[in-house]
Short mmCIF file of C-alpha atoms and ligand atoms in Angstrom, two decimals:
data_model
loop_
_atom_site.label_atom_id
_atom_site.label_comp_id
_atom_site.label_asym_id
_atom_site.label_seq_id
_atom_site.Cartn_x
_atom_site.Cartn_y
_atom_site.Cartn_z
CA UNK A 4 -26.28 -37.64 58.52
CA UNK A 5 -23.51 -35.04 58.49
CA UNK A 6 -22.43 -34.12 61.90
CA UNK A 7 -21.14 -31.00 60.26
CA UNK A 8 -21.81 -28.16 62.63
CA UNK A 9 -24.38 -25.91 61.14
CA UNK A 10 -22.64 -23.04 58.90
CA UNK A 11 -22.69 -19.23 60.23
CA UNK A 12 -22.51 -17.10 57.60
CA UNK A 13 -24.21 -17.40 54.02
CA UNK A 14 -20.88 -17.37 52.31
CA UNK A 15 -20.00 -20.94 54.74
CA UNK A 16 -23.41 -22.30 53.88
CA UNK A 17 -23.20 -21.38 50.22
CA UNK A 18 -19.75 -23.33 50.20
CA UNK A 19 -20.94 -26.37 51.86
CA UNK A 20 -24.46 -26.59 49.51
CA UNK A 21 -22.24 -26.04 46.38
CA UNK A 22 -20.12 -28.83 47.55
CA UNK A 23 -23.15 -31.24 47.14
CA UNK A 24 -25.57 -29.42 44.71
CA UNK A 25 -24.63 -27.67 41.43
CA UNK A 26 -24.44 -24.65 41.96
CA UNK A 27 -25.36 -24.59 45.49
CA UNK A 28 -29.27 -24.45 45.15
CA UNK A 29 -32.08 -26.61 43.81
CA UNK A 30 -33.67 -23.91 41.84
CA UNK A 31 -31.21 -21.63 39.47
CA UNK A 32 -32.28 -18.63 40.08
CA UNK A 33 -31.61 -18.60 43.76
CA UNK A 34 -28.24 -18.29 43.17
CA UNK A 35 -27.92 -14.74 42.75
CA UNK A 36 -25.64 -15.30 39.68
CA UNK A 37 -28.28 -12.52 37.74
CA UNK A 38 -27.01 -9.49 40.50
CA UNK A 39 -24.15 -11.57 41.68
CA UNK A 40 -22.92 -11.82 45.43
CA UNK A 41 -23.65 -14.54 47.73
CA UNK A 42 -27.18 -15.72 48.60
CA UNK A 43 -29.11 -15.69 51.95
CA UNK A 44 -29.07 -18.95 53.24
CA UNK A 45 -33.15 -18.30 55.23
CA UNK A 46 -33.15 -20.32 58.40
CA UNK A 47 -37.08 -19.29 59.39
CA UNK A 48 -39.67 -17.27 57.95
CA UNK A 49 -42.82 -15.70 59.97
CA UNK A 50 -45.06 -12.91 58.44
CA UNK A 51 -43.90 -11.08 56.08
CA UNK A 52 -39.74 -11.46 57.22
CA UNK A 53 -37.08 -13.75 56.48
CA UNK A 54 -33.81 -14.42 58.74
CA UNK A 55 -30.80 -16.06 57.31
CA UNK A 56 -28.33 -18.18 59.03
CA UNK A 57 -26.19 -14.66 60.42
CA UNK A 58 -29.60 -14.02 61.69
CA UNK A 59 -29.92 -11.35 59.34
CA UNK A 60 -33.95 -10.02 59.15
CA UNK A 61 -35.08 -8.93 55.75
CA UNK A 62 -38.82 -7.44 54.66
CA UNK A 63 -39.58 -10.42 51.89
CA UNK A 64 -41.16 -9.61 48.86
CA UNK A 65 -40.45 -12.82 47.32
CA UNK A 66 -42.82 -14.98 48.92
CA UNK A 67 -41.35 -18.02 47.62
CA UNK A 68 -41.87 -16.52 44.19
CA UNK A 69 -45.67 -16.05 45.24
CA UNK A 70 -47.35 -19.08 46.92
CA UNK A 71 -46.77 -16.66 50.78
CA UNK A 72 -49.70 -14.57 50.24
CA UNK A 73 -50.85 -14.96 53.46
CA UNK A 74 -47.09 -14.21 54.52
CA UNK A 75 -45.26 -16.87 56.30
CA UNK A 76 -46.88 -19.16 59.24
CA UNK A 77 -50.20 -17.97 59.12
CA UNK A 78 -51.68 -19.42 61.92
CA UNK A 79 -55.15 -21.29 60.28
CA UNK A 80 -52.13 -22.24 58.01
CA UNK A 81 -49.88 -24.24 60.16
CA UNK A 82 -52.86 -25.61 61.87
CA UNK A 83 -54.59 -27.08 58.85
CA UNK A 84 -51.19 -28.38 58.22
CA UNK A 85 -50.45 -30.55 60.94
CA UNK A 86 -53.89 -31.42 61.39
CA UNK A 87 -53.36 -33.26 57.92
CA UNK A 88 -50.20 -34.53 58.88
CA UNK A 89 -51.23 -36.01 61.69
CA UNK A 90 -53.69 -37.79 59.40
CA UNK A 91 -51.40 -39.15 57.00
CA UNK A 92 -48.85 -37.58 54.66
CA UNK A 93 -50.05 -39.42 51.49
CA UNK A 94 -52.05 -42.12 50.53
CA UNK A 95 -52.25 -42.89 46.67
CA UNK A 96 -55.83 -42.93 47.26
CA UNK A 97 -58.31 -40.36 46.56
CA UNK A 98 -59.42 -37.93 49.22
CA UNK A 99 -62.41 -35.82 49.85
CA UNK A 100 -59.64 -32.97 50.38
CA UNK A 101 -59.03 -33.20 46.38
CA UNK A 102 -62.58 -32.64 45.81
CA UNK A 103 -62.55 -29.36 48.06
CA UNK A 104 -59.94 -27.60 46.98
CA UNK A 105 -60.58 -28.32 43.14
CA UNK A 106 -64.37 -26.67 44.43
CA UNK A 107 -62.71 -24.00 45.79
CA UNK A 108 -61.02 -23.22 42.39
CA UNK A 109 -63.09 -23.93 40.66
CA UNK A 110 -65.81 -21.39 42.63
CA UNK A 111 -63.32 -18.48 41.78
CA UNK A 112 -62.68 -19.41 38.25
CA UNK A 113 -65.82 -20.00 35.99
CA UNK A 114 -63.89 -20.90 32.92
CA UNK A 115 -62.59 -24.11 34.97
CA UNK A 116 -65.16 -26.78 35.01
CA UNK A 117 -63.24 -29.77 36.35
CA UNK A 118 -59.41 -29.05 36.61
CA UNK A 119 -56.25 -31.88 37.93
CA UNK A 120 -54.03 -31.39 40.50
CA UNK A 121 -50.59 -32.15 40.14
CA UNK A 122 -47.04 -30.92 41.85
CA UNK A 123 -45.40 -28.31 40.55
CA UNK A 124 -46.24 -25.73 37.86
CA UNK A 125 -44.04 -27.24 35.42
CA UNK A 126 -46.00 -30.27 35.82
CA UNK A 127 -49.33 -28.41 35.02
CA UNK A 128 -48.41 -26.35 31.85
CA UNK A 129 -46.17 -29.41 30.46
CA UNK A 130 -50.16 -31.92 31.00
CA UNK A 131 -52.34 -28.87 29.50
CA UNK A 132 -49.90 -29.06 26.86
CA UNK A 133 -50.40 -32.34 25.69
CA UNK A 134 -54.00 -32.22 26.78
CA UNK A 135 -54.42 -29.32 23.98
CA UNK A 136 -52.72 -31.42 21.61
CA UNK A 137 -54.43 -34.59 22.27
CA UNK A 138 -57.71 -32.59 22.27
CA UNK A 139 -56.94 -31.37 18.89
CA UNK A 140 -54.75 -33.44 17.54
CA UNK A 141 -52.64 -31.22 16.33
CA UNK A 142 -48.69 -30.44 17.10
CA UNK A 143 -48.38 -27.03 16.95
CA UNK A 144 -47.95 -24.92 19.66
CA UNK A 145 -46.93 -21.15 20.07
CA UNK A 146 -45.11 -19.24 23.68
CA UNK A 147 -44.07 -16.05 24.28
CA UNK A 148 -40.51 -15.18 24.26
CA UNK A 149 -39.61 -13.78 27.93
CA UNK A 150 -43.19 -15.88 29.08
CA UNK A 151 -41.30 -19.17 31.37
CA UNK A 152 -44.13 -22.10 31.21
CA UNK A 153 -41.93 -24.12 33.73
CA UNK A 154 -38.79 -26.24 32.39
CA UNK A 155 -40.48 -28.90 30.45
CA UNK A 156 -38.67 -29.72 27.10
CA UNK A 157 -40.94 -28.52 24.33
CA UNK A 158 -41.16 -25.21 26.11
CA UNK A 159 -37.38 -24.30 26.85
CA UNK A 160 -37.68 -22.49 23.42
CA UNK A 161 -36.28 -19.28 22.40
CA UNK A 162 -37.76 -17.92 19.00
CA UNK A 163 -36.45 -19.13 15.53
CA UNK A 164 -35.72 -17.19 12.62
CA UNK A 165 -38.63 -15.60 11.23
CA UNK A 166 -42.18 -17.20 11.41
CA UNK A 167 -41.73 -19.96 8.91
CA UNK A 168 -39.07 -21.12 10.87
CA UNK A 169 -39.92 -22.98 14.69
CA UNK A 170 -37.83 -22.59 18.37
CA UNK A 171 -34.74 -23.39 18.60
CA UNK A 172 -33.89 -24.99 22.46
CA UNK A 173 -32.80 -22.80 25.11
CA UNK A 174 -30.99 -25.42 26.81
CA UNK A 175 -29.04 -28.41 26.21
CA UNK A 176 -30.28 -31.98 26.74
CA UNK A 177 -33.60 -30.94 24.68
CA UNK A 178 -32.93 -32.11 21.23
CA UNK A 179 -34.45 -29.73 18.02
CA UNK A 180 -36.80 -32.36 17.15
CA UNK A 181 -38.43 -31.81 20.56
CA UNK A 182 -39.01 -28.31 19.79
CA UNK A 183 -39.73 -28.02 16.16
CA UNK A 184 -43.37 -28.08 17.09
CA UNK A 185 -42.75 -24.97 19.18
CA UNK A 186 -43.04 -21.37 17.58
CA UNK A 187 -42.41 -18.20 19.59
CA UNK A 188 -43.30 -15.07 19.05
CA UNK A 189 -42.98 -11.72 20.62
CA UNK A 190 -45.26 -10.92 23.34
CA UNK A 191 -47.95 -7.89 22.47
CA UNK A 192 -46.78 -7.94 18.62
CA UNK A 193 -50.62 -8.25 16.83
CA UNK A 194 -48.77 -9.02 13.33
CA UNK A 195 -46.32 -11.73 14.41
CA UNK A 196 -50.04 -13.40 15.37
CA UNK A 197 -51.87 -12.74 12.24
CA UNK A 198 -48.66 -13.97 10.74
CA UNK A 199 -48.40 -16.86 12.53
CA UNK A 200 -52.14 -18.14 12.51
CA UNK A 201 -52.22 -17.59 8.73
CA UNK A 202 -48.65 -19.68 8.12
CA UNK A 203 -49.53 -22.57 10.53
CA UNK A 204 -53.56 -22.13 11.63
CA UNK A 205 -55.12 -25.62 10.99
CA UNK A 206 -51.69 -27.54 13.00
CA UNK A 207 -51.92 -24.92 15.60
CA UNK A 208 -53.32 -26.84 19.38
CA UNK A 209 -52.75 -23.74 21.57
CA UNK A 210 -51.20 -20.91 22.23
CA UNK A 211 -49.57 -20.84 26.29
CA UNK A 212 -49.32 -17.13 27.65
CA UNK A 213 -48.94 -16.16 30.83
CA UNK A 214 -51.80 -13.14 30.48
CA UNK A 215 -49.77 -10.82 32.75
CA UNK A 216 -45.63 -12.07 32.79
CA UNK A 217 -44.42 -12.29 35.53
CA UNK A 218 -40.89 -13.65 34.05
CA UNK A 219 -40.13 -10.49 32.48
CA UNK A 220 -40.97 -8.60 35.69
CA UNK A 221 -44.01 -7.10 34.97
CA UNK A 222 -45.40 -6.60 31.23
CA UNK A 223 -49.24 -7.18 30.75
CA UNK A 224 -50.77 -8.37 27.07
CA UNK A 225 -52.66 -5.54 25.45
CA UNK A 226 -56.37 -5.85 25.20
CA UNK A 227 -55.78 -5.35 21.46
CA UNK A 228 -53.74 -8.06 21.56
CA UNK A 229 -55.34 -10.51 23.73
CA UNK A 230 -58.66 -9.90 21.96
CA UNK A 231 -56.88 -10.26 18.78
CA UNK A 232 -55.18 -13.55 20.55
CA UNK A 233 -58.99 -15.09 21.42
CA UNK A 234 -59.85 -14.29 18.07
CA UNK A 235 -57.58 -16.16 16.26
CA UNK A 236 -57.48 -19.32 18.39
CA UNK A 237 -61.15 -19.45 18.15
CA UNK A 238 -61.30 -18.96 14.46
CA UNK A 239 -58.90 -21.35 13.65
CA UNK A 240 -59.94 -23.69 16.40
CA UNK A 241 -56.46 -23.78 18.83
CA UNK A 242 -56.92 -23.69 22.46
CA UNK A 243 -55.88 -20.57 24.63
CA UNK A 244 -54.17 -21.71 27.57
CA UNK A 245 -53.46 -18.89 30.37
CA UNK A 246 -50.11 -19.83 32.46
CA UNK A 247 -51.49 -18.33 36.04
CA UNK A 248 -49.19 -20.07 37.79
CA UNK A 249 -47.88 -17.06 38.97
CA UNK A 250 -51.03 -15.06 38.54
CA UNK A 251 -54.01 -16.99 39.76
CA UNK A 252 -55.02 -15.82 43.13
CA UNK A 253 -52.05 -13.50 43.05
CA UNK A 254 -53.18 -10.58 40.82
CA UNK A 255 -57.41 -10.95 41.66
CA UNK A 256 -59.27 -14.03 43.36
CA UNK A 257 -60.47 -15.03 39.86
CA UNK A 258 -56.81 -14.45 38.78
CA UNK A 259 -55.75 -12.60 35.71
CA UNK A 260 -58.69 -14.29 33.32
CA UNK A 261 -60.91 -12.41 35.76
CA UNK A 262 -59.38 -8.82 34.80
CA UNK A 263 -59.63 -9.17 31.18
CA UNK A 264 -62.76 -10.35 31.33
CA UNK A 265 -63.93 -7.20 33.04
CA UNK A 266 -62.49 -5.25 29.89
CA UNK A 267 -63.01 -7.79 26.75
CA UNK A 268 -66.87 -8.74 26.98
CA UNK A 269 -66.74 -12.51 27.17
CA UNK A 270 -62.97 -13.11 27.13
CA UNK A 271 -62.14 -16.44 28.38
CA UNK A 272 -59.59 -18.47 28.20
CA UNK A 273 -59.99 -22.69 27.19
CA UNK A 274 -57.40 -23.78 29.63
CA UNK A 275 -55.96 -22.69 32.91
CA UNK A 276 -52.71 -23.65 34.70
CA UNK A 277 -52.19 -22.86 38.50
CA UNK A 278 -49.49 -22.91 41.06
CA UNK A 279 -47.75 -20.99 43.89
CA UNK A 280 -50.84 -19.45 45.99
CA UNK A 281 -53.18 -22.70 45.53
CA UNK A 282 -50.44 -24.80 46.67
CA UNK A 283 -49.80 -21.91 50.08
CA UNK A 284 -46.24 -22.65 49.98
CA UNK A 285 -46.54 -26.49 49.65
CA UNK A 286 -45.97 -28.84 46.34
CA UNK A 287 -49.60 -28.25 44.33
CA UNK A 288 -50.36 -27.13 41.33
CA UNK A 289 -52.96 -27.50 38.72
CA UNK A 290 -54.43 -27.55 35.51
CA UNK A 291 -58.25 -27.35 34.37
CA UNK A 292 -61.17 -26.06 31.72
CA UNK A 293 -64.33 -27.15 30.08
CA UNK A 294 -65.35 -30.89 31.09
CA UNK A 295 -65.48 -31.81 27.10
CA UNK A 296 -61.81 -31.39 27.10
CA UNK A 297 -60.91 -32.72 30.43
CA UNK A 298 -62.49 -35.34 29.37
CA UNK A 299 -59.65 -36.66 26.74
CA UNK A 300 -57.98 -37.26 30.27
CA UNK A 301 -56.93 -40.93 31.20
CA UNK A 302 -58.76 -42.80 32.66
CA UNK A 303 -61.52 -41.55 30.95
CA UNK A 304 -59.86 -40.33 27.60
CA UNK A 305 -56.32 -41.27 25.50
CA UNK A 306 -54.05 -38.31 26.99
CA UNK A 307 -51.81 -39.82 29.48
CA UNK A 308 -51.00 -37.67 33.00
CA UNK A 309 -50.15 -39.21 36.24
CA UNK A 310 -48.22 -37.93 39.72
CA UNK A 311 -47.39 -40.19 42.84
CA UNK A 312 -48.13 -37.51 45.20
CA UNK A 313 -50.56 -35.44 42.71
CA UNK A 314 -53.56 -33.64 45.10
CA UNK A 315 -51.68 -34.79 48.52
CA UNK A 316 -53.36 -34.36 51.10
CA UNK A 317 -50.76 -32.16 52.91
CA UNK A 318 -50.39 -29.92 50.11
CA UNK A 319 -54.18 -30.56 49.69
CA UNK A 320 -54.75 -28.89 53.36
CA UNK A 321 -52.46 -26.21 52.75
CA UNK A 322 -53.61 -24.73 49.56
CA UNK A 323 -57.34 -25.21 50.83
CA UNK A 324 -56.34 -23.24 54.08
CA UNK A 325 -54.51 -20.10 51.86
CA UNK A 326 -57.64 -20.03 49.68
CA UNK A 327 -60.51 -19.62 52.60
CA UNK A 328 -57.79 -16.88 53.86
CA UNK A 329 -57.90 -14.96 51.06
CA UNK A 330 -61.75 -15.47 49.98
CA UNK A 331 -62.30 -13.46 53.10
CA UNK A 332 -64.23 -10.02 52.14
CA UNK A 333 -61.59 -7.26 51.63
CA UNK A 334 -58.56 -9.57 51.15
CA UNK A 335 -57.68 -8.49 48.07
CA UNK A 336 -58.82 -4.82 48.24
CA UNK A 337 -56.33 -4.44 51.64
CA UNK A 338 -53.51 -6.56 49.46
CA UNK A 339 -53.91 -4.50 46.09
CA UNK A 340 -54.04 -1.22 47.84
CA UNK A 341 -50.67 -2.05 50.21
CA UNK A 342 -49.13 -3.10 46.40
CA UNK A 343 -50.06 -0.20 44.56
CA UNK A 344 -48.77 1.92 47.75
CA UNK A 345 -45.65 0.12 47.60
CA UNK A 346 -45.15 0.23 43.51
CA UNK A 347 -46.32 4.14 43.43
CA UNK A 348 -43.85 4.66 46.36
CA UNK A 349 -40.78 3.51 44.52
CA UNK A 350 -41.63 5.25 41.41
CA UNK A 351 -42.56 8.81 43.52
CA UNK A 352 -39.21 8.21 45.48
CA UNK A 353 -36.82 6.92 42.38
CA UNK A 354 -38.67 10.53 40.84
CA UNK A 355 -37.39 12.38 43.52
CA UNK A 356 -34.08 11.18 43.40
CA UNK A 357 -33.82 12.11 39.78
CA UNK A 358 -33.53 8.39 38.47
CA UNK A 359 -35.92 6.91 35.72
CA UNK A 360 -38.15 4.02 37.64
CA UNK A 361 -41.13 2.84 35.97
CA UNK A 362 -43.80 0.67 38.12
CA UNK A 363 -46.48 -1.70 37.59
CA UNK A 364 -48.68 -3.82 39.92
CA UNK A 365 -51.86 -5.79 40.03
CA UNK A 366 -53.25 -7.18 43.21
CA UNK A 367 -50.65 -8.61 45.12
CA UNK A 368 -47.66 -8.67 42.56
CA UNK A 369 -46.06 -5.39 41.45
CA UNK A 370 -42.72 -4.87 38.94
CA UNK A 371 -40.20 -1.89 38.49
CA UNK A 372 -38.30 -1.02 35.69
CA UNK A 373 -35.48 1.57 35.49
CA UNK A 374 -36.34 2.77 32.44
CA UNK A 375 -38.39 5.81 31.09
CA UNK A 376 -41.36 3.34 29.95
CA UNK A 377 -42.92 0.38 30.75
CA UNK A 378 -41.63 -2.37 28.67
CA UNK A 379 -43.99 -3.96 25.90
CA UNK A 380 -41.84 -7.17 25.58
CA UNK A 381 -38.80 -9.24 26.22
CA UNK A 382 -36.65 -6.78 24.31
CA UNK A 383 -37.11 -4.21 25.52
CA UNK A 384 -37.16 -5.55 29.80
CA UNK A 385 -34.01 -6.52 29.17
CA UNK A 386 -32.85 -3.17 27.30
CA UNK A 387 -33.97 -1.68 31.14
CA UNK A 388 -30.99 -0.52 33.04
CA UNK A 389 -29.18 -4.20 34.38
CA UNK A 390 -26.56 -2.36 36.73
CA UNK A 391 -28.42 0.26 38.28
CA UNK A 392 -31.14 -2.75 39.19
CA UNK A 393 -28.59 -4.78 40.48
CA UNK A 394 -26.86 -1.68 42.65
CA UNK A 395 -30.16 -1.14 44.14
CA UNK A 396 -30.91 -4.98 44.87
CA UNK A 397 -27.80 -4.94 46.75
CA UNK A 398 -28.47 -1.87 48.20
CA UNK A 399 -32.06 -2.71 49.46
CA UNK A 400 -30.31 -6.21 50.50
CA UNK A 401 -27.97 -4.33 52.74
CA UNK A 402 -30.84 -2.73 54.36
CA UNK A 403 -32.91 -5.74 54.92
CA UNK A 404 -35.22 -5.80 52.22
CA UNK A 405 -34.79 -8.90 50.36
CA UNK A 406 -36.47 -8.23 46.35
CA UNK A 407 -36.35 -10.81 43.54
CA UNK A 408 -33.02 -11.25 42.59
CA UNK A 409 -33.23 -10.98 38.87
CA UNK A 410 -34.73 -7.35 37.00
CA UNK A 411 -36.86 -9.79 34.94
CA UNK A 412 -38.70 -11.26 38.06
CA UNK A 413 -41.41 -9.81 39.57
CA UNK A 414 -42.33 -9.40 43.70
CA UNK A 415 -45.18 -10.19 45.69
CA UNK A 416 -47.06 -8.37 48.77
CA UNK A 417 -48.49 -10.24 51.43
CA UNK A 418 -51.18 -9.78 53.66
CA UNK A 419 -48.26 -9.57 56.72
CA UNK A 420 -46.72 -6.91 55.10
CA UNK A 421 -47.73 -3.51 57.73
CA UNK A 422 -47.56 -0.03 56.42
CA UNK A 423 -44.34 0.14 58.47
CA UNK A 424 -42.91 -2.56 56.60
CA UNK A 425 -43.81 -0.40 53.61
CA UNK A 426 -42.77 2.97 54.90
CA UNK A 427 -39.38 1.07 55.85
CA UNK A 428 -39.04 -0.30 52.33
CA UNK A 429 -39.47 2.81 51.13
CA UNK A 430 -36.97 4.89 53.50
CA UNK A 431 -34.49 2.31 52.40
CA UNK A 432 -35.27 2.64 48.76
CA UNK A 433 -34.36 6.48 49.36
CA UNK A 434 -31.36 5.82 50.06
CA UNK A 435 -30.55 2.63 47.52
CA UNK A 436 -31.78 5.18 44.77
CA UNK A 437 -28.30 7.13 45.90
CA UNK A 438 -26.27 3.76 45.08
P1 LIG B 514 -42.70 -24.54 39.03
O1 LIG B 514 -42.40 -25.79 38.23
O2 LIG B 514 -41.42 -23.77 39.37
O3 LIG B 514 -43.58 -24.81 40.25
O4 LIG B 514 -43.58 -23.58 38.11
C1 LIG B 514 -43.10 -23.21 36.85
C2 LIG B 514 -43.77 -21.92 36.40
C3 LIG B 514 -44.77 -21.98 35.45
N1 LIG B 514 -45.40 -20.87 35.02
C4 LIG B 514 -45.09 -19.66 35.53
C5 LIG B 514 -45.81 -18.44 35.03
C6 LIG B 514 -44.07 -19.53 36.52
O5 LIG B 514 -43.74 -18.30 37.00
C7 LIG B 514 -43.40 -20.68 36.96
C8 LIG B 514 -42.27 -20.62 38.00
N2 LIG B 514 -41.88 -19.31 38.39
C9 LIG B 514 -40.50 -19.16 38.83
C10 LIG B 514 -40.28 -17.69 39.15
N3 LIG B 514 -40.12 -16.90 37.99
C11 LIG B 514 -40.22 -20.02 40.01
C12 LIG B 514 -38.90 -19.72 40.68
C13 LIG B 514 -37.84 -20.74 40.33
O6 LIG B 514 -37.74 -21.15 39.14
O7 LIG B 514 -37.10 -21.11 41.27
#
């Protein structure tokens, strides 16, 4: 164990993590290379604030990218935690813990009959992708360019040339054969979908959306186009798998499935992924739908998933303890009302400072664009003005409100978050706007 003495400023701690780790973090896009600078190195977290090693304080509207809806160390929280700690930290064995929290999904989501935990979002959409193909038996699969499924290989795609032609890999180390399966198309375009269906309908598994996208800040699907979407993968028999990783629990209890089904009679999607909120913070995710297709699972079926620590029962505890928090009554009517406050706030005071701010939100997640319009697709989020974004991340940063460090990522409320955390958010945006 290094007896280094422990760093005092970010820009000492970023030095000594990038000594060790590529780029100095475990996850890219904490590394502030989208708005550049140096990142906050958080030593603690309670409610809705972050300190960093200078013992900084920021507001926190990242939320570990969502799972904090509660806000940090809620009490019932903690308490379920190192009750199940205490307990054991993992077994290998099932637990009765499993079975609760997949109930407790599985009450808020009807679409999900039996569902699999597993650890990490990527980990969920990469199983309900084979699942869908093993189900069918087909290879075909189309994403969403700007729509991030998690950093499995056959979804590291960006679109190829036309329709006829499939994804070409967005990273190295994934070879083209991985990916020639793997057709993207832009999101909310109707024709690219009748297109596509009619070129490549009977090899088509799924199609993998993520209903509202969160990776392109905030753009939601059109109810054109998602009824058009349901449509076509029922006529031509590919699944429809909804990426709520970011979503579920986040946007409404029964996630984003539950507010298009309020406005497309019947809408539902065939498969669901999860993450963030029904892990509270902790390694879960998870993946489910009907029985019938769970059913091609092993052991019971030929599709092959597996996870050493999949459902553990400290993550278990966690994620069980977030989800009786926010099935409370009023949860999500206090949350979506603080967000909307929040998103209508920056667009009102970005008005009065004469710059063009656009703002969306849902429940607990909200976006902003500086732009004259909300964004449709990938295009035209990133056609949104970069430097002003990043002037005013730094900006807020300065003043101790910490926002997602990227204009294509969204942020997240929490229920710690007080009106005077809002009304101080807001006095700094004033001034940011003037950056
Ligand atoms: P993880 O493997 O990071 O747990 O989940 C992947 C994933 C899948 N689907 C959606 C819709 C997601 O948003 C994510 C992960 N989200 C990013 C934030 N844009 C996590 C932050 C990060 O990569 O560090």
């Amino acid at each position: 164990m290094s007896t280094e003495s422990r760093p005092t400023s970010n820009e000492a701690a970023f030095e000594r993590a990038q000594r060790v780790t590529p780029g100095g973090v475990n996850s890219p896009v904490r590394a502030f290379r989208a708005v550049g600078g140096t990142p906050r190195f958080i030593r603690r977290a309670e409610g809705a604030y972050l300190w960093d090693v200078e013992g900084q304080r920021y507001i926190d509207y990242i939320g570990s990218w969502g799972p904090m809806i509660l806000g940090h160390g809620h009490p019932a929280v903690l308490d379920a935690v190192i009750q199940a700690a205490r307990n054991g930290l993992s077994f290998g064995a099932p637990t009765e813990a499993e079975a609760e929290l997949a109930e407790a999904i599985i009450a808020q989501v009807p679409t999900v009959e039996q569902l699999r935990l597993v650890s990490s979002g990527t980990e969920a959409a990469m199983s309900a992708l084979r699942l869908a193909r093993g189900a069918t038996g087909r290879p075909k699969i189309i994403k969403f360019e700007g729509c991030y499924h998690g950093h499995a290989d056959a979804l590291l795609v960006k679109a190829g040339s036309g329709l006829a032609t499939f994804g070409h890999p967005t990273s190295a180390g994934v070879p083209a054969e991985v990916v020639q399966h793997t057709l993207v198309l832009e999101y909310n375009n109707v024709a690219q979908l009748e297109e596509a269906f009619a070129l490549h309908g009977p090899q088509l598994a799924c199609v993998m959306i993520e209903p509202i996208a969160g990776n392109m800040n905030f753009v939601r699907a059109s109810l054109p186009f998602m009824s058009r979407l349901r449509e076509l993968c029922t006529q031509h028999g590919a699944l429809l798998i909804f990426d709520e990783v970011m979503t579920g629990f986040r946007v409404a209890l029964g996630g984003a499935q539950s507010v298009y089904a309020r406005q497309i009679p019947g809408f539902r999607p065939d498969l669901s992924v999860f993450g963030k909120v029904i892990g509270g913070g902790m390694p879960l995710a998870a993946f489910g739908g009907t029985r019938d297709v769970m059913a091609q699972l092993a052991p019971l079926g030929p599709v092959y998933q597996a996870g050493t620590l999949s459902g553990n029962p400290v993550a278990t505890a966690c994620g069980l303890a977030t989800l009786r928090e926010i099935c409370r009554p009023g949860f999500f009517d206090a949350l979506s009302a603080r967000t909307r406050q929040l998103a209508e706030g920056l667009q009102a005071g970005a008005r009065a400072a004469g710059v063009p701010l656009v703002s969306e939100c849902e429940g607990g997640m909200f976006g902003f664009f500086f732009a004259d319009t909300l964004p449709q697709n990938y295009s035209a989020v990133m056609a949104s003005d970069k430097d002003r974004f990043n002037r005013f991340f730094h900006a807020m940063l300065e003043r101790g409100v910490y926002l997602a460090p990227a204009l294509y990522e969204a942020g997240f409320v929490s229920a710690a978050h007080s009106q005077a955390d809002l009304d101080a958010t807001l006095q700094a945006a004033a001034e940011a706007f003037k950056a």
